Amino acid sequence: MDTAGRHVIAELWGCKADTLNDLQGIERGMVTAALESGAEVREVAFHKFAPQGVSGVVIISESHLTIHSFPEHGYASIDVYTCGDRIDPNVACDFITKALGATRRESVELPRGVGPIAVGQQKIEVLS
Amino acid sequence: MDTAGRHVIAELWGCKADTLNDLQGIERGMVTAALESGAEVREVAFHKFAPQGVSGVVIISESHLTIHSFPEHGYASIDVYTCGDRIDPNVACDFITKALGATRRESVELPRGVGPIAVGQQKIEVLS
């Protein structure tokens, strides 16, 4: 496999607190996001923190999706990293953004595995 | 918990192919890297691909570490993301870099959870 990949990093704000604290819902949403983008799911690991918050990862054949949620701040940090050119990581990122009901998204896309990391232009989107 | 975090993204080149294909060794190295940095390990998930390559994640209380290895290219892509100001993600990144025997590292650090993503200056290091 070629080393080239795309890595989308997104900060989601204004998400619903209940949604951000729902371990099973988040896990289901992240796996569905991976599948919707056309990725092949390999491993899934999620963790619920006390008193609140969820962290989790979906390892896909093409790399990974991660999430860390902070219900008390309506915030979730998202990474979608896909190797190869078959899958657009933005498809999964958009799916997660909608599933969490985010009203604002800050994101950047980085190329991976192709030499020095030329970070793309930042996007700031008001979604509500 | 405050949402602020630090995310180090590193491209490791010139790594030993055998090391990059050793699932148990990589898993042990990633967990040790997390512990050496002072993080608390919560979940571990690793996957070995056929014919080669390893992907894996260590979910820590402070966020996550991930790796994707490409033995045929001597390349590993690394992410170390730590929330809070107690842990320096570069400690774990340096540990992994040494463990894999990388001869070149390209890396950037991004702030997470603090608004628009101001990517730090890229570092390119020749390590051999």
mmCIF file of C-alpha atoms in Angstrom:
data_model
loop_
_atom_site.group_PDB
_atom_site.id
_atom_site.type_symbol
_atom_site.label_atom_id
_atom_site.label_comp_id
_atom_site.label_asym_id
_atom_site.label_seq_id
_atom_site.Cartn_x
_atom_site.Cartn_y
_atom_site.Cartn_z
ATOM 1 C CA MET A 1 0.000 0.000 0.000
ATOM 2 C CA ASP A 2 1.169 3.491 -0.801
ATOM 3 C CA THR A 3 1.851 5.701 2.240
ATOM 4 C CA ALA A 4 -0.172 8.694 1.028
ATOM 5 C CA GLY A 5 -3.213 9.679 3.043
ATOM 6 C CA ARG A 6 -5.515 12.519 4.056
ATOM 7 C CA HIS A 7 -6.100 13.536 7.658
ATOM 8 C CA VAL A 8 -9.020 15.790 8.559
ATOM 9 C CA ILE A 9 -8.924 17.353 12.017
ATOM 10 C CA ALA A 10 -12.141 18.947 13.205
ATOM 11 C CA GLU A 11 -13.298 20.779 16.298
ATOM 12 C CA LEU A 12 -17.058 20.470 16.732
ATOM 13 C CA TRP A 13 -18.802 22.972 18.984
ATOM 14 C CA GLY A 14 -22.405 23.471 20.018
ATOM 15 C CA CYS A 15 -23.087 19.744 20.109
ATOM 16 C CA LYS A 16 -25.859 18.354 22.273
ATOM 17 C CA ALA A 17 -24.591 17.339 25.711
ATOM 18 C CA ASP A 18 -26.744 14.206 25.893
ATOM 19 C CA THR A 19 -25.480 13.026 22.529
ATOM 20 C CA LEU A 20 -21.863 13.617 23.585
ATOM 21 C CA ASN A 21 -22.337 11.485 26.674
ATOM 22 C CA ASP A 22 -23.992 8.525 24.949
ATOM 23 C CA LEU A 23 -21.294 5.872 24.560
ATOM 24 C CA GLN A 24 -23.344 3.475 22.464
ATOM 25 C CA GLY A 25 -24.756 6.222 20.268
ATOM 26 C CA ILE A 26 -21.302 7.678 19.604
ATOM 27 C CA GLU A 27 -19.812 4.265 18.856
ATOM 28 C CA ARG A 28 -22.655 3.481 16.460
ATOM 29 C CA GLY A 29 -22.285 6.898 14.814
ATOM 30 C CA MET A 30 -18.527 6.580 14.358
ATOM 31 C CA VAL A 31 -18.791 3.090 12.857
ATOM 32 C CA THR A 32 -21.591 4.227 10.559
ATOM 33 C CA ALA A 33 -19.518 7.253 9.517
ATOM 34 C CA ALA A 34 -16.662 4.940 8.574
ATOM 35 C CA LEU A 35 -18.944 2.663 6.572
ATOM 36 C CA GLU A 36 -20.721 5.577 4.865
ATOM 37 C CA SER A 37 -17.346 6.801 3.614
ATOM 38 C CA GLY A 38 -16.636 3.373 2.155
ATOM 39 C CA ALA A 39 -14.045 2.323 4.740
ATOM 40 C CA GLU A 40 -13.561 -1.212 6.051
ATOM 41 C CA VAL A 41 -13.863 -1.418 9.860
ATOM 42 C CA ARG A 42 -11.175 -3.498 11.606
ATOM 43 C CA GLU A 43 -11.194 -2.670 15.333
ATOM 44 C CA VAL A 44 -13.430 -0.614 17.595
ATOM 45 C CA ALA A 45 -12.556 0.660 21.085
ATOM 46 C CA PHE A 46 -14.585 3.151 23.101
ATOM 47 C CA HIS A 47 -14.392 4.342 26.685
ATOM 48 C CA LYS A 48 -16.858 6.234 28.911
ATOM 49 C CA PHE A 49 -15.375 8.549 31.475
ATOM 50 C CA ALA A 50 -16.831 9.459 34.860
ATOM 51 C CA PRO A 51 -18.597 11.755 35.395
ATOM 52 C CA GLN A 52 -18.917 12.409 31.665
ATOM 53 C CA GLY A 53 -17.261 12.242 28.268
ATOM 54 C CA VAL A 54 -16.506 9.537 25.717
ATOM 55 C CA SER A 55 -13.297 8.682 23.884
ATOM 56 C CA GLY A 56 -13.142 6.205 21.078
ATOM 57 C CA VAL A 57 -11.494 4.977 17.934
ATOM 58 C CA VAL A 58 -12.485 3.033 14.866
ATOM 59 C CA ILE A 59 -9.490 1.452 13.175
ATOM 60 C CA ILE A 60 -10.217 1.015 9.488
ATOM 61 C CA SER A 61 -8.174 -0.682 6.792
ATOM 62 C CA GLU A 62 -7.472 2.829 5.541
ATOM 63 C CA SER A 63 -6.277 4.240 8.956
ATOM 64 C CA HIS A 64 -8.592 5.574 11.707
ATOM 65 C CA LEU A 65 -11.371 7.727 13.085
ATOM 66 C CA THR A 66 -11.170 9.104 16.634
ATOM 67 C CA ILE A 67 -13.418 11.148 18.894
ATOM 68 C CA HIS A 68 -13.088 12.761 22.313
ATOM 69 C CA SER A 69 -16.243 14.357 23.687
ATOM 70 C CA PHE A 70 -16.669 16.989 26.385
ATOM 71 C CA PRO A 71 -20.433 17.143 27.071
ATOM 72 C CA GLU A 72 -20.076 19.973 29.579
ATOM 73 C CA HIS A 73 -18.582 22.160 26.836
ATOM 74 C CA GLY A 74 -20.721 20.907 23.924
ATOM 75 C CA TYR A 75 -17.404 20.039 22.265
ATOM 76 C CA ALA A 76 -16.040 17.040 20.413
ATOM 77 C CA SER A 77 -12.618 16.703 18.804
ATOM 78 C CA ILE A 78 -12.632 14.525 15.702
ATOM 79 C CA ASP A 79 -9.923 12.996 13.526
ATOM 80 C CA VAL A 80 -10.573 11.152 10.281
ATOM 81 C CA TYR A 81 -7.449 9.796 8.615
ATOM 82 C CA THR A 82 -7.730 7.773 5.417
ATOM 83 C CA CYS A 83 -4.897 6.282 3.385
ATOM 84 C CA GLY A 84 -5.192 5.913 -0.342
ATOM 85 C CA ASP A 85 -7.328 7.943 -2.713
ATOM 86 C CA ARG A 86 -10.445 5.791 -2.684
ATOM 87 C CA ILE A 87 -12.042 7.399 0.376
ATOM 88 C CA ASP A 88 -12.768 11.036 1.168
ATOM 89 C CA PRO A 89 -12.318 11.604 4.931
ATOM 90 C CA ASN A 90 -14.693 14.563 4.720
ATOM 91 C CA VAL A 91 -17.609 12.198 4.101
ATOM 92 C CA ALA A 92 -17.140 10.614 7.532
ATOM 93 C CA CYS A 93 -16.382 13.963 9.164
ATOM 94 C CA ASP A 94 -19.584 15.478 7.766
ATOM 95 C CA PHE A 95 -21.597 12.482 8.950
ATOM 96 C CA ILE A 96 -20.246 12.814 12.502
ATOM 97 C CA THR A 97 -20.753 16.589 12.494
ATOM 98 C CA LYS A 98 -24.435 16.138 11.668
ATOM 99 C CA ALA A 99 -24.915 13.216 14.041
ATOM 100 C CA LEU A 100 -23.640 15.271 16.971
ATOM 101 C CA GLY A 101 -25.690 18.337 16.012
ATOM 102 C CA ALA A 102 -22.655 20.637 15.911
ATOM 103 C CA THR A 103 -23.397 24.310 15.230
ATOM 104 C CA ARG A 104 -19.791 25.301 14.500
ATOM 105 C CA ARG A 105 -16.884 23.404 12.981
ATOM 106 C CA GLU A 106 -13.238 24.394 12.734
ATOM 107 C CA SER A 107 -11.229 22.033 10.562
ATOM 108 C CA VAL A 108 -8.001 21.544 8.685
ATOM 109 C CA GLU A 109 -6.846 18.839 6.306
ATOM 110 C CA LEU A 110 -3.287 17.530 6.303
ATOM 111 C CA PRO A 111 -1.630 15.250 3.794
ATOM 112 C CA ARG A 112 0.033 12.270 5.453
ATOM 113 C CA GLY A 113 2.835 10.027 4.281
ATOM 114 C CA VAL A 114 4.061 12.228 1.459
ATOM 115 C CA GLY A 115 6.902 14.149 3.107
ATOM 116 C CA PRO A 116 6.777 17.466 4.952
ATOM 117 C CA ILE A 117 3.281 18.152 6.268
ATOM 118 C CA ALA A 118 1.700 20.965 4.249
ATOM 119 C CA VAL A 119 -1.334 21.894 6.294
ATOM 120 C CA GLY A 120 -4.298 23.032 4.226
ATOM 121 C CA GLN A 121 -6.232 26.221 4.778
ATOM 122 C CA GLN A 122 -8.395 26.243 7.853
ATOM 123 C CA LYS A 123 -12.152 26.186 7.394
ATOM 124 C CA ILE A 124 -14.497 27.740 9.937
ATOM 125 C CA GLU A 125 -18.139 26.888 9.339
ATOM 126 C CA VAL A 126 -21.232 28.081 11.193
ATOM 127 C CA LEU A 127 -23.687 25.248 10.743
ATOM 128 C CA SER A 128 -26.823 26.158 12.665
ATOM 129 C CA MET B 1 -12.066 18.874 32.215
ATOM 130 C CA ASP B 2 -10.939 21.796 30.118
ATOM 131 C CA THR B 3 -11.050 21.151 26.363
ATOM 132 C CA ALA B 4 -7.504 22.385 25.649
ATOM 133 C CA GLY B 5 -5.014 19.875 24.308
ATOM 134 C CA ARG B 6 -1.873 19.403 22.225
ATOM 135 C CA HIS B 7 -1.724 17.158 19.164
ATOM 136 C CA VAL B 8 1.631 16.118 17.726
ATOM 137 C CA ILE B 9 1.554 14.621 14.235
ATOM 138 C CA ALA B 10 4.739 12.899 13.113
ATOM 139 C CA GLU B 11 5.908 11.104 9.998
ATOM 140 C CA LEU B 12 8.676 8.641 10.813
ATOM 141 C CA TRP B 13 10.902 7.443 7.970
ATOM 142 C CA GLY B 14 13.836 5.087 7.794
ATOM 143 C CA CYS B 15 12.359 2.765 10.408
ATOM 144 C CA LYS B 16 13.319 -0.895 10.512
ATOM 145 C CA ALA B 17 10.932 -3.069 8.498
ATOM 146 C CA ASP B 18 10.954 -5.916 11.013
ATOM 147 C CA THR B 19 10.111 -3.549 13.847
ATOM 148 C CA LEU B 20 7.255 -2.041 11.855
ATOM 149 C CA ASN B 21 5.739 -5.461 11.259
ATOM 150 C CA ASP B 22 5.914 -6.680 14.869
ATOM 151 C CA LEU B 23 2.391 -6.291 16.271
ATOM 152 C CA GLN B 24 3.281 -7.182 19.853
ATOM 153 C CA GLY B 25 6.420 -5.062 19.864
ATOM 154 C CA ILE B 26 4.570 -2.029 18.496
ATOM 155 C CA GLU B 27 1.713 -2.456 20.960
ATOM 156 C CA ARG B 28 4.168 -2.741 23.851
ATOM 157 C CA GLY B 29 6.105 0.289 22.605
ATOM 158 C CA MET B 30 2.997 2.449 22.227
ATOM 159 C CA VAL B 31 1.701 1.561 25.700
ATOM 160 C CA THR B 32 5.138 2.194 27.206
ATOM 161 C CA ALA B 33 5.339 5.534 25.388
ATOM 162 C CA ALA B 34 2.004 6.529 26.912
ATOM 163 C CA LEU B 35 3.117 5.506 30.396
ATOM 164 C CA GLU B 36 6.523 7.189 30.036
ATOM 165 C CA SER B 37 4.750 10.460 29.267
ATOM 166 C CA GLY B 38 2.685 10.095 32.434
ATOM 167 C CA ALA B 39 -0.585 9.222 30.727
ATOM 168 C CA GLU B 40 -3.189 6.813 32.057
ATOM 169 C CA VAL B 41 -3.979 3.962 29.640
ATOM 170 C CA ARG B 42 -7.687 3.164 29.193
ATOM 171 C CA GLU B 43 -8.116 1.046 26.037
ATOM 172 C CA VAL B 44 -5.747 -0.646 23.613
ATOM 173 C CA ALA B 45 -6.625 -1.886 20.108
ATOM 174 C CA PHE B 46 -4.132 -3.085 17.498
ATOM 175 C CA HIS B 47 -4.525 -4.810 14.164
ATOM 176 C CA LYS B 48 -2.066 -6.652 11.935
ATOM 177 C CA PHE B 49 -2.636 -6.456 8.217
ATOM 178 C CA ALA B 50 -1.789 -9.055 5.588
ATOM 179 C CA PRO B 51 0.739 -9.218 4.115
ATOM 180 C CA GLN B 52 2.249 -6.529 6.338
ATOM 181 C CA GLY B 53 1.641 -3.431 8.418
ATOM 182 C CA VAL B 54 0.217 -2.664 11.837
ATOM 183 C CA SER B 55 -2.400 -0.132 12.915
ATOM 184 C CA GLY B 56 -3.186 0.598 16.510
ATOM 185 C CA VAL B 57 -4.418 2.988 19.129
ATOM 186 C CA VAL B 58 -3.911 3.549 22.816
ATOM 187 C CA ILE B 59 -6.785 5.504 24.340
ATOM 188 C CA ILE B 60 -5.542 7.390 27.369
ATOM 189 C CA SER B 61 -7.457 9.445 29.911
ATOM 190 C CA GLU B 62 -5.828 12.435 28.232
ATOM 191 C CA SER B 63 -6.876 11.496 24.615
ATOM 192 C CA HIS B 64 -4.957 9.054 22.368
ATOM 193 C CA LEU B 65 -1.870 7.732 20.604
ATOM 194 C CA THR B 66 -2.152 6.124 17.162
ATOM 195 C CA ILE B 67 0.204 4.433 14.741
ATOM 196 C CA HIS B 68 -0.003 3.109 11.197
ATOM 197 C CA SER B 69 3.065 1.292 9.918
ATOM 198 C CA PHE B 70 4.176 0.553 6.349
ATOM 199 C CA PRO B 71 7.130 -1.840 6.685
ATOM 200 C CA GLU B 72 7.754 -1.914 2.936
ATOM 201 C CA HIS B 73 8.368 1.839 3.016
ATOM 202 C CA GLY B 74 10.142 2.054 6.393
ATOM 203 C CA TYR B 75 7.401 4.499 7.333
ATOM 204 C CA ALA B 76 5.129 4.968 10.335
ATOM 205 C CA SER B 77 2.572 7.717 10.840
ATOM 206 C CA ILE B 78 2.167 8.706 14.483
ATOM 207 C CA ASP B 79 -0.327 10.857 16.382
ATOM 208 C CA VAL B 80 -0.006 11.759 20.044
ATOM 209 C CA TYR B 81 -2.853 13.900 21.370
ATOM 210 C CA THR B 82 -2.942 14.889 25.032
ATOM 211 C CA CYS B 83 -5.547 17.028 26.779
ATOM 212 C CA GLY B 84 -4.629 19.229 29.712
ATOM 213 C CA ASP B 85 -1.238 20.717 30.490
ATOM 214 C CA ARG B 86 0.134 17.925 32.671
ATOM 215 C CA ILE B 87 1.558 15.809 29.833
ATOM 216 C CA ASP B 88 3.900 16.725 26.995
ATOM 217 C CA PRO B 89 2.949 14.697 23.885
ATOM 218 C CA ASN B 90 6.499 15.067 22.596
ATOM 219 C CA VAL B 91 7.737 12.726 25.323
ATOM 220 C CA ALA B 92 5.694 9.859 23.911
ATOM 221 C CA CYS B 93 6.479 10.850 20.320
ATOM 222 C CA ASP B 94 10.214 10.855 21.046
ATOM 223 C CA PHE B 95 9.947 7.458 22.722
ATOM 224 C CA ILE B 96 8.179 5.939 19.709
ATOM 225 C CA THR B 97 10.610 7.569 17.286
ATOM 226 C CA LYS B 98 13.542 5.933 19.053
ATOM 227 C CA ALA B 99 11.784 2.595 19.490
ATOM 228 C CA LEU B 100 11.168 2.335 15.748
ATOM 229 C CA GLY B 101 14.688 3.438 14.844
ATOM 230 C CA ALA B 102 13.504 6.288 12.619
ATOM 231 C CA THR B 103 16.221 8.203 10.789
ATOM 232 C CA ARG B 104 14.020 11.125 9.760
ATOM 233 C CA ARG B 105 11.012 12.757 11.383
ATOM 234 C CA GLU B 106 8.647 15.373 10.009
ATOM 235 C CA SER B 107 6.279 16.736 12.638
ATOM 236 C CA VAL B 108 3.868 19.481 13.501
ATOM 237 C CA GLU B 109 2.048 20.342 16.692
ATOM 238 C CA LEU B 110 -1.531 21.602 16.723
ATOM 239 C CA PRO B 111 -3.483 23.030 19.620
ATOM 240 C CA ARG B 112 -6.843 21.304 20.095
ATOM 241 C CA GLY B 113 -10.020 22.462 21.760
ATOM 242 C CA VAL B 114 -9.148 26.146 21.922
ATOM 243 C CA GLY B 115 -10.816 27.518 18.788
ATOM 244 C CA PRO B 116 -9.383 27.871 15.278
ATOM 245 C CA ILE B 117 -6.509 25.444 14.744
ATOM 246 C CA ALA B 118 -3.237 27.387 14.605
ATOM 247 C CA VAL B 119 -0.772 24.835 13.306
ATOM 248 C CA GLY B 120 2.723 25.261 14.692
ATOM 249 C CA GLN B 121 5.862 25.427 12.607
ATOM 250 C CA GLN B 122 6.898 22.206 10.991
ATOM 251 C CA LYS B 123 10.003 20.478 12.269
ATOM 252 C CA ILE B 124 12.122 18.292 10.019
ATOM 253 C CA GLU B 125 14.775 16.311 11.878
ATOM 254 C CA VAL B 126 17.451 13.992 10.538
ATOM 255 C CA LEU B 127 18.033 11.557 13.355
ATOM 256 C CA SER B 128 20.586 9.071 12.142
#
